[in-house]
Amino acid sequence: MMKSLGSIRRSFAPWADPASKPFISVKNVTKKFGDFTAVDDLSLNIYTREFFALLGASGCGKSTLLRMLAGFEQPTSGEIILDGQNLAGIPPYRRPVNMMFQSYALFPHMTVENNIAFGLKQDGMPKPEIAERVAQMLKLVKLEKFAQRRPHQLSGGQRQRVALARSIAKRPKVLLLDEPLGALDKKLREETQFELMDLQQELGLTFVIVTHDQEEAMTMADRIAVMSHGKVVQVATPAEIYEAPNSRFVADFIGDVNLFDGTVIGVEGGSLRIETTSGIQLRMASPEKPASGAKAAVAIRPEKIRISRQPPDHAPVNTAEGEIWDIGYLGDMTVFHVRLKDGKVVKASSLNAVRAVEDPLGYDQQIWISFGEDAGVVLKD
Amino acid sequence: MSKLIVATLAAAMLAGSAMLASAQERVVNVYNWSDYIDDSLLEDFTKETGIKVVYDVFDSNEILETKLLAGGSGYDVVVPTASFLQRQIAAGVFQKLDKSKLPNLSNMWDVIMERTAKYDPGNEYAVDYMWGTTGIGYNVDKMKEILGTDAKPGWDVIFNPEIAAKFKDCGIHLLDSATDIMPSALAYLGLDPDSHKQADLEKAADLLMKVRPYIRKFHSSEYINALANGDICLAVGFSGDIFQARDRAAEAKAGVTVDYSIPAQGAQMWFDMLAMPADAPHAAEAHEFINYMMKPEVIAKASNYVFYANGNKASQQFLDKEVIEDTAIYPSDEVMQKLFTTTPFEAKEQRVLTRLWTKIVTGQ
Amino acid sequence: MAKLASALVSRLVIIVPYAWLLFFFLIPFFIVFRISLSQTAVAMPPYTPVFDLAGGLAGILEKAREFSVDNYVWLTDDALYFNAYVSSLVIAAISTLLTLLIGFPIAYGMAKAPRSIRPTLLMLVILPFWTSFLIRVYAWIAILKPEGLLNQFLTTIGIIDQPLIILNTNSAIYIGIVYSYLPFMVLPIYSALEKMDNSLIEAAQDLGCTPTSAFWRVTFPLSLPGVVAGCLLVFIPAVGEFVIPDLLGGSETLMIGKTLWSEFNANRDWPVSSAVAIILLMILVIPIVYFQNVQAKADSEGK
């Protein structure tokens, strides 16, 4: 493992401790629907109290994996171990997990209260205890006043909270969340993200969330598994995923990135010398040292690219000349599209730290872009 | 239900066809029972008179009556059964026939005229088309198997509980009609078949209740198929229907032989009558049609086709042997003496009778 | 102008169903109701009084005095009619229950079938309607009669040695009604089950329900509007059913449709048969109103 990048939100990293035992262990699981392989020889470990996100585009197999954890699908091969128990053949209703459905799946013929009490009644919990637990859940999701409403009488956000309350009412060991915020509008979604995180902390549960929204995953998860075509491409903390993607796919999938394709031409100390296909000279810090002549790509995030009117001191290394092609003003920052000599367009963003800038950069202006040795990641493929 | 649909369709078609007929074209709208005429007779009539016949059919008196009572049926000639005819005359449904326009009346058979006069005094409103009896249709082979005799059955196979019991599994159907069954029960008891006395009717009802357990069904048309298919052994029904069952059984060649018996204790006669609704739009043509149907050759041809007796004495010389010599169609004089007719019940009497009948039928 | 026209059109659209109701329900209803208050007569039409517009309003009012409830009194006079109503209701209720017991699993199976074959299954349910109702009921005679297909089959495979007497019994009526009305039960239940989100069942199982308890706690309650609709669509016509008891039933089967038929046709007693029909309608209005309420409730919940 390379040195830790960015800041980890909490000092919580059981995955980094070889002595800790995973709570959920997915081992070589494959799931086929006819000829279609939804999940392909996938393995991963999830630890107690972890907030774990499965991130990927639709059809990548993330939901199928979640449904296998819930018991709605059985793996074609491989096994899933939960808290030391092999889940093979155990039906959903006997698994110590609960799921919050993307559609919420609230029972339309029952009140909010009865929806929340559903699982408890099914388990035969004594009535006073059910009442107590339901009240507790309603308080937790701030829906005390809505106990007697039916789902259709609630707003989208309220329904989402009922679904959440119902799925945690039974105090499952693991809560599975399938696109839990997908149906909410942006503002509500952001608020709810933090509520969910607080809730997870408070209850000390293990959360496995499926999402296609990378921001959501980055915000909430302790670790993210980026999935593509039924496989996990990278499992890492949000910061690692962002700053040190292990592949073009991950780099491209998470956030904006500029990719420079080139060839390794040598090693200089801890850095690699790379010449891009358009002749730009790069020197990039890299723990790996591929041989000269190897193909390599360099991924650099837009915010790590500087723009200057004069060539920087370290020119010609890690610099290139170009003109401002497009300007996107986003308020908190400005995104520049810079057209390099060979026609490649590079994105660079800069924070608008002061309110007004004298002589701002304008369209068609000739400028130089530049970046530091640590600004990018060398990708092998 | 089916009858209702057929009748509705027929009415709709009639309305359409009547409208199509142009003003100068002479037309007569006839409403008769289904399968009740040789179609070539209608063509002959048109050839001879130039009057076009719009011919529609019904298959129950109730359907005909409902239309006539509602009024405005648009028909010129209709064929109700005499028992219905009487109450329909009372309701003012029909117009008197203009006998000066019916010279062929002289061909009619006085024996039948006397009887129909009971329903239509003076035969003012109608003339007989066909007539028949209400008797017993039976499966010949089963009858022999159960009773061990070839003799034609009498009423005792129906009304004697001990004998009827033997036919229980084989199946007995009775007409679902008080006015057709009660007189026969009265005749079997030796009472006046035309009695309207409450006491007599209750005796007949008691008799029927005794044999009720052996009756599979009361129904007024199902017995035709049931007899023909061999599903039942005995049915009290109209002669014409039973002949139909006999023919169907013969055609099917499935080993079922059906025959008809006029019980020796006497049987009820029925008459299908040609009559003109009061609001008939083509009265002149209707008279011509009725007169034509009284031509001996014509009505003989009709009888030869449908295998029913007609009320036309002069036609008898033109009848096929198999019709005139069949005693089930034209009974011997001796049997003729025992055939009876009945007079209809008053409306209030009818209500009581119907209720009595419903109790018999449902066995309550 | 265009606005006015579209306002008119939208008014018209609202009026159409009411006009339908007026011309094809309310007016016929009042005609029948009025006949039920009349007296039977040997006349054309066979009841009295008959209104004549020529007599003016005064004449009509004069005649209206002849109205009486005698026919309704006559119906209470004898247990026969009461028994006929009760037996119709009982037969209809038993038939409805049987239809539900058979129809629900069929609808459930259809709703659970792969989406691609559902149109085919729907078609198969509707297919019998392409043959005349009467022919299908007649076919049952051939199947159920003592020498019929069923008895031949059972005798051949040696289950029975004496033919079962089914035809002309109440069992035959139940068979006929269940068979004839099955699609009316299957279709609404199917439609209720089909639009149900499968994740509700998964949610129930996730919360600890076995497939069986998930069915009773979620699937069945949610299919209730369809079940109620199906039951009423079977029950209401079954109460007044005439053809099936006439063809398949025995003579001892007392049903109000048959009673009405004989009052009207055999007795040509239009007033009494109208009274029978009005009371039948009253009996049926109760479940119809109930159905309306359930439906309205379901509609507001569906939103």
GROMACS .gro file of N, CA, C and O in nm, chain C residues 161-237:
model
  308
  906ASP      N    1  -6.861  -4.731  -1.081
  906ASP     CA    2  -6.930  -4.828  -1.167
  906ASP      C    3  -7.073  -4.786  -1.193
  906ASP      O    4  -7.136  -4.836  -1.285
  907GLN      N    5  -7.125  -4.696  -1.111
  907GLN     CA    6  -7.257  -4.638  -1.138
  907GLN      C    7  -7.237  -4.494  -1.185
  907GLN      O    8  -7.157  -4.422  -1.125
  908PRO      N    9  -7.306  -4.451  -1.292
  908PRO     CA   10  -7.286  -4.312  -1.334
  908PRO      C   11  -7.325  -4.213  -1.225
  908PRO      O   12  -7.422  -4.234  -1.153
  909LEU      N   13  -7.247  -4.109  -1.211
  909LEU     CA   14  -7.280  -4.002  -1.116
  909LEU      C   15  -7.393  -3.919  -1.174
  909LEU      O   16  -7.390  -3.883  -1.291
  910ILE      N   17  -7.493  -3.890  -1.091
  910ILE     CA   18  -7.601  -3.802  -1.138
  910ILE      C   19  -7.561  -3.659  -1.101
  910ILE      O   20  -7.568  -3.618  -0.986
  911ILE      N   21  -7.511  -3.588  -1.200
  911ILE     CA   22  -7.468  -3.449  -1.177
  911ILE      C   23  -7.562  -3.354  -1.250
  911ILE      O   24  -7.605  -3.253  -1.195
  912LEU      N   25  -7.594  -3.392  -1.374
  912LEU     CA   26  -7.682  -3.305  -1.453
  912LEU      C   27  -7.817  -3.293  -1.384
  912LEU      O   28  -7.865  -3.388  -1.323
  913ASN      N   29  -7.875  -3.174  -1.394
  913ASN     CA   30  -8.004  -3.145  -1.331
  913ASN      C   31  -7.999  -3.150  -1.179
  913ASN      O   32  -8.096  -3.184  -1.113
  914THR      N   33  -7.880  -3.120  -1.124
  914THR     CA   34  -7.870  -3.102  -0.979
  914THR      C   35  -7.805  -2.966  -0.956
  914THR      O   36  -7.756  -2.904  -1.050
  915ASN      N   37  -7.800  -2.926  -0.828
  915ASN     CA   38  -7.734  -2.799  -0.799
  915ASN      C   39  -7.586  -2.803  -0.832
  915ASN      O   40  -7.527  -2.701  -0.867
  916SER      N   41  -7.526  -2.920  -0.821
  916SER     CA   42  -7.383  -2.931  -0.855
  916SER      C   43  -7.359  -2.886  -0.998
  916SER      O   44  -7.261  -2.818  -1.028
  917ALA      N   45  -7.450  -2.926  -1.087
  917ALA     CA   46  -7.435  -2.886  -1.227
  917ALA      C   47  -7.446  -2.735  -1.241
  917ALA      O   48  -7.376  -2.674  -1.322
  918ILE      N   49  -7.533  -2.674  -1.160
  918ILE     CA   50  -7.546  -2.527  -1.165
  918ILE      C   51  -7.416  -2.462  -1.121
  918ILE      O   52  -7.367  -2.369  -1.183
  919TYR      N   53  -7.360  -2.515  -1.011
  919TYR     CA   54  -7.233  -2.457  -0.964
  919TYR      C   55  -7.126  -2.470  -1.072
  919TYR      O   56  -7.051  -2.377  -1.098
  920ILE      N   57  -7.119  -2.587  -1.132
  920ILE     CA   58  -7.019  -2.608  -1.238
  920ILE      C   59  -7.042  -2.507  -1.350
  920ILE      O   60  -6.949  -2.441  -1.397
  921GLY      N   61  -7.167  -2.493  -1.391
  921GLY     CA   62  -7.199  -2.402  -1.500
  921GLY      C   63  -7.165  -2.258  -1.468
  921GLY      O   64  -7.105  -2.187  -1.549
  922ILE      N   65  -7.201  -2.214  -1.346
  922ILE     CA   66  -7.174  -2.074  -1.310
  922ILE      C   67  -7.024  -2.051  -1.296
  922ILE      O   68  -6.970  -1.954  -1.347
  923VAL      N   69  -6.957  -2.142  -1.227
  923VAL     CA   70  -6.812  -2.126  -1.207
  923VAL      C   71  -6.744  -2.119  -1.343
  923VAL      O   72  -6.662  -2.032  -1.369
  924TYR      N   73  -6.782  -2.211  -1.430
  924TYR     CA   74  -6.718  -2.214  -1.562
  924TYR      C   75  -6.747  -2.085  -1.641
  924TYR      O   76  -6.657  -2.024  -1.695
  925SER      N   77  -6.873  -2.045  -1.641
  925SER     CA   78  -6.911  -1.931  -1.725
  925SER      C   79  -6.856  -1.800  -1.674
  925SER      O   80  -6.824  -1.711  -1.751
  926TYR      N   81  -6.849  -1.786  -1.542
  926TYR     CA   82  -6.811  -1.656  -1.487
  926TYR      C   83  -6.665  -1.648  -1.445
  926TYR      O   84  -6.621  -1.545  -1.397
  927LEU      N   85  -6.592  -1.757  -1.462
  927LEU     CA   86  -6.453  -1.759  -1.415
  927LEU      C   87  -6.371  -1.639  -1.465
  927LEU      O   88  -6.301  -1.575  -1.386
  928PRO      N   89  -6.380  -1.605  -1.592
  928PRO     CA   90  -6.299  -1.491  -1.639
  928PRO      C   91  -6.331  -1.361  -1.565
  928PRO      O   92  -6.243  -1.279  -1.542
  929PHE      N   93  -6.458  -1.345  -1.524
  929PHE     CA   94  -6.494  -1.223  -1.452
  929PHE      C   95  -6.427  -1.218  -1.315
  929PHE      O   96  -6.412  -1.112  -1.256
  930MET      N   97  -6.392  -1.335  -1.263
  930MET     CA   98  -6.320  -1.339  -1.136
  930MET      C   99  -6.171  -1.323  -1.161
  930MET      O  100  -6.102  -1.250  -1.092
  931VAL      N  101  -6.122  -1.393  -1.263
  931VAL     CA  102  -5.977  -1.396  -1.286
  931VAL      C  103  -5.925  -1.258  -1.327
  931VAL      O  104  -5.824  -1.211  -1.274
  932LEU      N  105  -5.995  -1.191  -1.417
  932LEU     CA  106  -5.939  -1.069  -1.474
  932LEU      C  107  -5.918  -0.957  -1.370
  932LEU      O  108  -5.809  -0.900  -1.366
  933PRO      N  109  -6.017  -0.923  -1.287
  933PRO     CA  110  -5.988  -0.817  -1.189
  933PRO      C  111  -5.880  -0.857  -1.088
  933PRO      O  112  -5.801  -0.773  -1.048
  934ILE      N  113  -5.880  -0.983  -1.048
  934ILE     CA  114  -5.777  -1.024  -0.951
  934ILE      C  115  -5.640  -1.018  -1.017
  934ILE      O  116  -5.543  -0.969  -0.959
  935TYR      N  117  -5.635  -1.065  -1.139
  935TYR     CA  118  -5.508  -1.060  -1.213
  935TYR      C  119  -5.460  -0.916  -1.223
  935TYR      O  120  -5.342  -0.887  -1.200
  936SER      N  121  -5.553  -0.827  -1.257
  936SER     CA  122  -5.512  -0.689  -1.276
  936SER      C  123  -5.461  -0.629  -1.144
  936SER      O  124  -5.366  -0.552  -1.143
  937ALA      N  125  -5.524  -0.669  -1.032
  937ALA     CA  126  -5.476  -0.619  -0.901
  937ALA      C  127  -5.338  -0.677  -0.869
  937ALA      O  128  -5.250  -0.607  -0.821
  938LEU      N  129  -5.321  -0.807  -0.896
  938LEU     CA  130  -5.195  -0.871  -0.861
  938LEU      C  131  -5.083  -0.826  -0.953
  938LEU      O  132  -4.968  -0.811  -0.912
  939GLU      N  133  -5.119  -0.804  -1.079
  939GLU     CA  134  -5.017  -0.775  -1.178
  939GLU      C  135  -4.952  -0.640  -1.154
  939GLU      O  136  -4.834  -0.623  -1.174
  940LYS      N  137  -5.034  -0.543  -1.108
  940LYS     CA  138  -4.975  -0.410  -1.088
  940LYS      C  139  -4.905  -0.400  -0.953
  940LYS      O  140  -4.850  -0.297  -0.920
  941MET      N  141  -4.908  -0.508  -0.877
  941MET     CA  142  -4.843  -0.505  -0.747
  941MET      C  143  -4.693  -0.516  -0.765
  941MET      O  144  -4.643  -0.598  -0.840
  942ASP      N  145  -4.620  -0.430  -0.691
  942ASP     CA  146  -4.475  -0.426  -0.700
  942ASP      C  147  -4.419  -0.551  -0.633
  942ASP      O  148  -4.446  -0.577  -0.516
  943ASN      N  149  -4.337  -0.626  -0.708
  943ASN     CA  150  -4.283  -0.749  -0.652
  943ASN      C  151  -4.193  -0.721  -0.533
  943ASN      O  152  -4.173  -0.807  -0.447
  944SER      N  153  -4.138  -0.599  -0.526
  944SER     CA  154  -4.049  -0.570  -0.414
  944SER      C  155  -4.124  -0.569  -0.281
  944SER      O  156  -4.064  -0.583  -0.175
  945LEU      N  157  -4.259  -0.556  -0.288
  945LEU     CA  158  -4.336  -0.563  -0.163
  945LEU      C  159  -4.325  -0.702  -0.101
  945LEU      O  160  -4.314  -0.716   0.021
  946ILE      N  161  -4.328  -0.804  -0.188
  946ILE     CA  162  -4.315  -0.941  -0.139
  946ILE      C  163  -4.175  -0.962  -0.085
  946ILE      O  164  -4.155  -1.022   0.021
  947GLU      N  165  -4.077  -0.908  -0.159
  947GLU     CA  166  -3.939  -0.922  -0.113
  947GLU      C  167  -3.921  -0.851   0.020
  947GLU      O  168  -3.854  -0.902   0.111
  948ALA      N  169  -3.984  -0.733   0.032
  948ALA     CA  170  -3.973  -0.658   0.157
  948ALA      C  171  -4.032  -0.741   0.271
  948ALA      O  172  -3.973  -0.748   0.380
  949ALA      N  173  -4.146  -0.804   0.245
  949ALA     CA  174  -4.210  -0.885   0.349
  949ALA      C  175  -4.119  -1.001   0.389
  949ALA      O  176  -4.101  -1.030   0.507
  950GLN      N  177  -4.059  -1.065   0.289
  950GLN     CA  178  -3.971  -1.178   0.319
  950GLN      C  179  -3.847  -1.128   0.392
  950GLN      O  180  -3.797  -1.193   0.485
  951ASP      N  181  -3.799  -1.012   0.350
  951ASP     CA  182  -3.682  -0.954   0.413
  951ASP      C  183  -3.710  -0.928   0.561
  951ASP      O  184  -3.622  -0.940   0.645
  952LEU      N  185  -3.836  -0.892   0.591
  952LEU     CA  186  -3.872  -0.859   0.728
  952LEU      C  187  -3.915  -0.983   0.806
  952LEU      O  188  -3.970  -0.971   0.915
  953GLY      N  189  -3.895  -1.100   0.748
  953GLY     CA  190  -3.915  -1.222   0.825
  953GLY      C  191  -4.032  -1.308   0.784
  953GLY      O  192  -4.061  -1.406   0.850
  954CYS      N  193  -4.103  -1.272   0.676
  954CYS     CA  194  -4.216  -1.353   0.635
  954CYS      C  195  -4.170  -1.471   0.550
  954CYS      O  196  -4.091  -1.453   0.457
  955THR      N  197  -4.225  -1.587   0.579
  955THR     CA  198  -4.208  -1.697   0.486
  955THR      C  199  -4.293  -1.663   0.364
  955THR      O  200  -4.379  -1.576   0.372
  956PRO      N  201  -4.272  -1.732   0.250
  956PRO     CA  202  -4.355  -1.703   0.133
  956PRO      C  203  -4.504  -1.710   0.166
  956PRO      O  204  -4.583  -1.628   0.119
  957THR      N  205  -4.544  -1.806   0.250
  957THR     CA  206  -4.686  -1.819   0.284
  957THR      C  207  -4.736  -1.698   0.363
  957THR      O  208  -4.840  -1.640   0.332
  958SER      N  209  -4.661  -1.660   0.465
  958SER     CA  210  -4.711  -1.547   0.545
  958SER      C  211  -4.702  -1.417   0.465
  958SER      O  212  -4.785  -1.328   0.484
  959ALA      N  213  -4.605  -1.407   0.374
  959ALA     CA  214  -4.599  -1.288   0.288
  959ALA      C  215  -4.724  -1.280   0.203
  959ALA      O  216  -4.780  -1.174   0.180
  960PHE      N  217  -4.771  -1.397   0.157
  960PHE     CA  218  -4.893  -1.399   0.076
  960PHE      C  219  -5.011  -1.346   0.157
  960PHE      O  220  -5.085  -1.259   0.111
  961TRP      N  221  -5.027  -1.397   0.278
  961TRP     CA  222  -5.145  -1.359   0.356
  961TRP      C  223  -5.136  -1.218   0.413
  961TRP      O  224  -5.237  -1.153   0.435
  962ARG      N  225  -5.013  -1.171   0.440
  962ARG     CA  226  -5.003  -1.038   0.501
  962ARG      C  227  -4.991  -0.927   0.396
  962ARG      O  228  -5.021  -0.813   0.425
  963VAL      N  229  -4.943  -0.961   0.277
  963VAL     CA  230  -4.922  -0.856   0.176
  963VAL      C  231  -5.001  -0.881   0.047
  963VAL      O  232  -5.088  -0.803   0.009
  964THR      N  233  -4.972  -0.994  -0.018
  964THR     CA  234  -5.033  -1.017  -0.149
  964THR      C  235  -5.185  -1.017  -0.141
  964THR      O  236  -5.253  -0.946  -0.215
  965PHE      N  237  -5.238  -1.096  -0.049
  965PHE     CA  238  -5.383  -1.109  -0.044
  965PHE      C  239  -5.452  -0.977  -0.007
  965PHE      O  240  -5.545  -0.935  -0.078
  966PRO      N  241  -5.407  -0.908   0.099
  966PRO     CA  242  -5.474  -0.780   0.128
  966PRO      C  243  -5.469  -0.683   0.010
  966PRO      O  244  -5.565  -0.612  -0.016
  967LEU      N  245  -5.357  -0.683  -0.063
  967LEU     CA  246  -5.346  -0.589  -0.174
  967LEU      C  247  -5.430  -0.631  -0.294
  967LEU      O  248  -5.464  -0.549  -0.378
  968SER      N  249  -5.465  -0.760  -0.301
  968SER     CA  250  -5.548  -0.804  -0.413
  968SER      C  251  -5.697  -0.790  -0.380
  968SER      O  252  -5.782  -0.817  -0.464
  969LEU      N  253  -5.727  -0.748  -0.256
  969LEU     CA  254  -5.868  -0.742  -0.214
  969LEU      C  255  -5.960  -0.661  -0.306
  969LEU      O  256  -6.070  -0.706  -0.336
  970PRO      N  257  -5.916  -0.543  -0.353
  970PRO     CA  258  -6.008  -0.472  -0.445
  970PRO      C  259  -6.043  -0.559  -0.565
  970PRO      O  260  -6.158  -0.561  -0.608
  971GLY      N  261  -5.946  -0.632  -0.619
  971GLY     CA  262  -5.972  -0.721  -0.731
  971GLY      C  263  -6.063  -0.836  -0.690
  971GLY      O  264  -6.153  -0.876  -0.763
  972VAL      N  265  -6.041  -0.888  -0.569
  972VAL     CA  266  -6.123  -0.999  -0.520
  972VAL      C  267  -6.268  -0.952  -0.505
  972VAL      O  268  -6.361  -1.019  -0.548
  973VAL      N  269  -6.284  -0.834  -0.446
  973VAL     CA  270  -6.420  -0.782  -0.426
  973VAL      C  271  -6.487  -0.757  -0.562
  973VAL      O  272  -6.602  -0.798  -0.584
  974ALA      N  273  -6.413  -0.695  -0.653
  974ALA     CA  274  -6.470  -0.669  -0.786
  974ALA      C  275  -6.510  -0.800  -0.852
  974ALA      O  276  -6.620  -0.814  -0.905
  975GLY      N  277  -6.420  -0.897  -0.847
  975GLY     CA  278  -6.447  -1.027  -0.911
  975GLY      C  279  -6.569  -1.093  -0.848
  975GLY      O  280  -6.656  -1.144  -0.918
  976CYS      N  281  -6.576  -1.091  -0.714
  976CYS     CA  282  -6.688  -1.156  -0.646
  976CYS      C  283  -6.821  -1.091  -0.686
  976CYS      O  284  -6.920  -1.159  -0.709
  977LEU      N  285  -6.821  -0.958  -0.695
  977LEU     CA  286  -6.946  -0.892  -0.731
  977LEU      C  287  -6.981  -0.918  -0.877
  977LEU      O  288  -7.098  -0.938  -0.910
  978LEU      N  289  -6.879  -0.921  -0.963
  978LEU     CA  290  -6.906  -0.947  -1.104
  978LEU      C  291  -6.962  -1.087  -1.124
  978LEU      O  292  -7.030  -1.114  -1.222
  979VAL      N  293  -6.930  -1.177  -1.032
  979VAL     CA  294  -6.986  -1.312  -1.042
  979VAL      C  295  -7.120  -1.318  -0.968
  979VAL      O  296  -7.218  -1.369  -1.020
  980PHE      N  297  -7.121  -1.262  -0.847
  980PHE     CA  298  -7.238  -1.276  -0.761
  980PHE      C  299  -7.362  -1.210  -0.821
  980PHE      O  300  -7.469  -1.271  -0.826
  981ILE      N  301  -7.346  -1.086  -0.869
  981ILE     CA  302  -7.463  -1.011  -0.914
  981ILE      C  303  -7.534  -1.080  -1.030
  981ILE      O  304  -7.654  -1.105  -1.022
  982PRO      N  305  -7.464  -1.114  -1.138
  982PRO     CA  306  -7.539  -1.183  -1.244
  982PRO      C  307  -7.583  -1.323  -1.202
  982PRO      O  308  -7.684  -1.372  -1.251
   0.00000   0.00000   0.00000
